[in-house]
Short mmCIF file of C-alpha atoms in Angstrom, two decimals:
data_model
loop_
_atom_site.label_atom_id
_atom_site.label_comp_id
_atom_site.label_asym_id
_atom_site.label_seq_id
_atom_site.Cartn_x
_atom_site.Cartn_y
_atom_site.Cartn_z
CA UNK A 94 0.00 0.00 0.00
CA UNK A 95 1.49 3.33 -0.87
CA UNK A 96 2.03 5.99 1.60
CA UNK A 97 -0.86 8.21 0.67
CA UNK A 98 -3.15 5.46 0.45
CA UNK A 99 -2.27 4.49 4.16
CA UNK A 100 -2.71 8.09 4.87
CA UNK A 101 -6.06 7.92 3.48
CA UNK A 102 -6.93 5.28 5.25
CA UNK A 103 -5.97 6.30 8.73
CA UNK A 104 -7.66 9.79 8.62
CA UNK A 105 -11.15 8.84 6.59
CA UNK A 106 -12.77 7.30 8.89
CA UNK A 107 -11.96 10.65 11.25
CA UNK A 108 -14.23 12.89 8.73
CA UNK A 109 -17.60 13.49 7.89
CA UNK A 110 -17.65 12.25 4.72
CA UNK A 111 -14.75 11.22 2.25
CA UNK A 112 -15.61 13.49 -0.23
CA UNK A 113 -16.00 17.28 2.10
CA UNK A 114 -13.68 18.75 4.32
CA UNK A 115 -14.58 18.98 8.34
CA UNK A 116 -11.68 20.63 9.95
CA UNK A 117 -9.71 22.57 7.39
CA UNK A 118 -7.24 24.34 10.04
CA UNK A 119 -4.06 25.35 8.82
CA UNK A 120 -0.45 24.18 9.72
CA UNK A 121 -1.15 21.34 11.80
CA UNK A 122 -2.13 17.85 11.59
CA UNK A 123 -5.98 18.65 11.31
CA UNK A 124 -5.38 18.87 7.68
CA UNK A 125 -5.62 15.21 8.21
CA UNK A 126 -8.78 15.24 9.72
CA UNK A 127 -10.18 16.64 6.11
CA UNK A 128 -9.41 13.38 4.50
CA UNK A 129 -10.54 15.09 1.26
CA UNK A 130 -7.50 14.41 -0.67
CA UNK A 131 -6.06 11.62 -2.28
CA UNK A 132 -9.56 9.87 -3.88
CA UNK A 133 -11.74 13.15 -4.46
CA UNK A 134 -9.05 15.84 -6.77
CA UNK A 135 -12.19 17.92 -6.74
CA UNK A 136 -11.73 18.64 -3.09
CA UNK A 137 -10.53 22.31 -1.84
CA UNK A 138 -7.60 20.60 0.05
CA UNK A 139 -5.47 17.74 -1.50
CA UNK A 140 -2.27 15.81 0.05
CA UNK A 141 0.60 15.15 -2.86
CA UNK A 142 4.14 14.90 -3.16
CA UNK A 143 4.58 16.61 -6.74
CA UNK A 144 3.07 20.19 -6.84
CA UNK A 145 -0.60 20.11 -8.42
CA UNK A 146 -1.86 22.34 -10.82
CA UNK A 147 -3.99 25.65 -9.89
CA UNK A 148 -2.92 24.60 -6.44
CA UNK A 149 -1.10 26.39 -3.52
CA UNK A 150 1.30 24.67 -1.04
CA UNK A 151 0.31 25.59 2.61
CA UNK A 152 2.03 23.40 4.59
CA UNK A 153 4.90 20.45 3.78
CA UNK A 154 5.36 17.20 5.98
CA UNK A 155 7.86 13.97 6.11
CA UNK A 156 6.09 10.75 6.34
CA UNK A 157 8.09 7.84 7.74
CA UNK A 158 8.46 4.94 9.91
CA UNK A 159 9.72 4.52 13.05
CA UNK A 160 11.60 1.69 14.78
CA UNK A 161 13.35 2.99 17.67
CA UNK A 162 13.00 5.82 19.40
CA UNK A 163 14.89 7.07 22.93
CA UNK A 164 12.18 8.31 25.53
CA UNK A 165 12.88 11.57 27.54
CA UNK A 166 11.52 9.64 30.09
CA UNK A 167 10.21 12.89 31.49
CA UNK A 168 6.65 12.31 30.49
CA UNK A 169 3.88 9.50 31.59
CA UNK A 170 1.94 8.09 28.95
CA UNK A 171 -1.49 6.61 29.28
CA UNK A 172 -3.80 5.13 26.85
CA UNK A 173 -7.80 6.33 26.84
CA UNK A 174 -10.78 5.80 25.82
CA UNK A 175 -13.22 8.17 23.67
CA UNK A 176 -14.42 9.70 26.87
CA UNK A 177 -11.20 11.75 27.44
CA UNK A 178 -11.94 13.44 24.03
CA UNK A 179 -12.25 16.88 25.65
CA UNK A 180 -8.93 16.64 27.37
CA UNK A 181 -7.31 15.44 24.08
CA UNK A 182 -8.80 17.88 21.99
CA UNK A 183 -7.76 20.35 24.24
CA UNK A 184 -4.16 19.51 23.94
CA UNK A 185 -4.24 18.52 20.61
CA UNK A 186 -5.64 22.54 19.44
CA UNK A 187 -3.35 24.62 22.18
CA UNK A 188 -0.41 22.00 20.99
CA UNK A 189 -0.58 23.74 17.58
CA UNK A 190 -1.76 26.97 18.58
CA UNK A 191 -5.10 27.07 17.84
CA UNK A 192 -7.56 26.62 21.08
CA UNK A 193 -10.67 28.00 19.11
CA UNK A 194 -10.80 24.79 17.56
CA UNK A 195 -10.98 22.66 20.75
CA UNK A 196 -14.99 22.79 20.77
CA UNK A 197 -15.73 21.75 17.31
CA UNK A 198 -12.45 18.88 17.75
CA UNK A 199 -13.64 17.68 20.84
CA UNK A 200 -17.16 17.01 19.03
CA UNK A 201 -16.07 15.69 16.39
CA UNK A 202 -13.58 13.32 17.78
CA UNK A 203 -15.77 12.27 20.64
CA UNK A 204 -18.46 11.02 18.11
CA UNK A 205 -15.73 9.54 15.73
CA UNK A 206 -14.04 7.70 18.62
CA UNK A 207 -17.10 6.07 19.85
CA UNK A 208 -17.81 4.61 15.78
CA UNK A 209 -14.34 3.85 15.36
CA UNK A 210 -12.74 2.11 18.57
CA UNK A 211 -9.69 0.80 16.69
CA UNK A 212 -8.06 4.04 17.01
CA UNK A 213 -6.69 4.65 20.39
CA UNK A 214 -6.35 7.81 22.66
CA UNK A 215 -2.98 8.45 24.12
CA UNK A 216 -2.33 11.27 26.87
CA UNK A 217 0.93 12.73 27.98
CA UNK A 218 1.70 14.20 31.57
CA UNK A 219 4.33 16.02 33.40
CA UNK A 220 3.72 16.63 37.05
CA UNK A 221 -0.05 16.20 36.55
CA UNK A 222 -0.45 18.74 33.70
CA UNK A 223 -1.03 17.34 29.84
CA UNK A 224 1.95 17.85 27.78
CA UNK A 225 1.06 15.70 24.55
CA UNK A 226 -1.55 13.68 22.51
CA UNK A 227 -1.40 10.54 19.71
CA UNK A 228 -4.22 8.93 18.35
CA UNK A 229 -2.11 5.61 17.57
CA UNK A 230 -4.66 3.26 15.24
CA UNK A 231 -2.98 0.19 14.24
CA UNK A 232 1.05 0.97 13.31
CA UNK A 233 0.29 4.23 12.42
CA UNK A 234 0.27 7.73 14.18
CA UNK A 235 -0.47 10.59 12.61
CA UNK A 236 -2.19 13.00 14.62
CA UNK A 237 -0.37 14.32 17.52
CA UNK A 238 0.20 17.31 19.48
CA UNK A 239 2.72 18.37 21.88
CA UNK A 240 3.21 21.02 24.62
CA UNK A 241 6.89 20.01 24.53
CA UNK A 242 9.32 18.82 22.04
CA UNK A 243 10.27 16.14 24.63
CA UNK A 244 6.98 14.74 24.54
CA UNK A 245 6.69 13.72 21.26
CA UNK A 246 9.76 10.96 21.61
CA UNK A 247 7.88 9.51 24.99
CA UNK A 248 4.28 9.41 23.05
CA UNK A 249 6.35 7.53 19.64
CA UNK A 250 8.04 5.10 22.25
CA UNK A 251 5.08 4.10 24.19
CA UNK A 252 2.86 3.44 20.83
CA UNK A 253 6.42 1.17 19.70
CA UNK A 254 5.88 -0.60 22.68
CA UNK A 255 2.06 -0.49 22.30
CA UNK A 256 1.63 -1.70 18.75
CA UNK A 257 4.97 -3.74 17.45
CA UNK A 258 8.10 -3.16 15.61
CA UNK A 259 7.49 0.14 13.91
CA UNK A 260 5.17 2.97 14.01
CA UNK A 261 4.31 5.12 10.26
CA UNK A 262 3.86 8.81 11.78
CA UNK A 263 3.48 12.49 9.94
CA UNK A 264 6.40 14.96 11.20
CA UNK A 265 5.81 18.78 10.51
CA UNK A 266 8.87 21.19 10.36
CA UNK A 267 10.15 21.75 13.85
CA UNK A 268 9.66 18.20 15.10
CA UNK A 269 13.36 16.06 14.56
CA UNK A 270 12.71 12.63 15.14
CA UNK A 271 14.67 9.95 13.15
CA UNK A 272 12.43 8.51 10.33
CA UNK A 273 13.09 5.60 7.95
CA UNK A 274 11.57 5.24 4.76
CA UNK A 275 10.89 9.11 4.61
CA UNK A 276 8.49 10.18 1.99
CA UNK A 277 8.13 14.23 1.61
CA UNK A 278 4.49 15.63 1.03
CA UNK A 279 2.87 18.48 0.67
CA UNK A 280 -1.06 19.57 1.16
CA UNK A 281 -2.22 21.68 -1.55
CA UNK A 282 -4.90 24.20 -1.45
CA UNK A 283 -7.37 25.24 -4.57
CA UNK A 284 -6.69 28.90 -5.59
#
């Protein structure tokens, strides 16, 4: 299966309808959550790796797998259930600047979660106060958020240990971890 087909396979089942964007907030990983791209090159926002025509880049992400990673060890990490939406939406939007968004993402996600149980809620602490997010379905883990850099390598190593061998995960700029297998990609907005 080719990387944008796993892509698109992870995040549809997270929108309202394969062929509309829900959640069309820029520079983070709630691009994802439009699952618009890919299948539907009618769509306002589309996921490629060569530019597309009529089209303007907005953000650009590595895609990549992941088979070791060294935990800070500085954070806990716990896996929840659907119920704990609020608490990871909450991180998830002030993660990537954006806490207007928590509302409608906490909705969302708490009605998606509840339909969709294979995908699993992770929460990061420090000292009692949430420092990250993953929703880790199957190997794969592309939509995070983290209050610290440091988080991100405890969240990766707990879903390792979670799920197997290797974890597929989207990295935006900013974010180094070491990624195998790296595919660069780009989402693409209609002009």
């Amino acid at each position: 299966m080719e990387v944008l087909d796993r892509l698109y396979a992870y995040h549809q089942p997270l929108a309202a309808s394969a062929s509309e964007g829900v959640l069309a907030a820029p520079l983070t990983p709630i691009l994802g959550l439009n699952a618009a791209y890919g299948n539907h090159p009618e769509a306002s926002l589309c996921l490629s790796g060569p530019p597309i025509k009529d089209r303007k880049l907005v953000q650009t992400l590595q895609v990549g797998t992941v088979t070791g990673v060294s935990p800070s060890g500085r954070h806990l990490v716990e896996q929840v259930n659907w119920l704990q939406t609020r608490n990871f939406a909450k991180v998830l939007c002030q993660s990537w600047n954006l806490p207007e968004w928590e509302k409608p993402v906490s909705q969302h996600l708490s009605m998606k979660l509840q339909e969709h149980p294979e995908y699993i809620p992770l929460l990061c602490y420090q000292a009692g106060h949430l420092t990250g997010c993953a929703l880790l379905k199957g190997h794969q883990v592309h939509l995070w958020g983290v209050m610290q850099p440091d988080a991100l390598s405890d969240l990766l190593h707990f879903a390792l240990s979670f799920s197997g061998s290797e974890i597929e995960t989207t990295l935006t700029a900013g974010h180094a971890v070491p990624l195998e297998n790296r595919t660069l990609l780009g989402y693409w907005l209609k002009t």
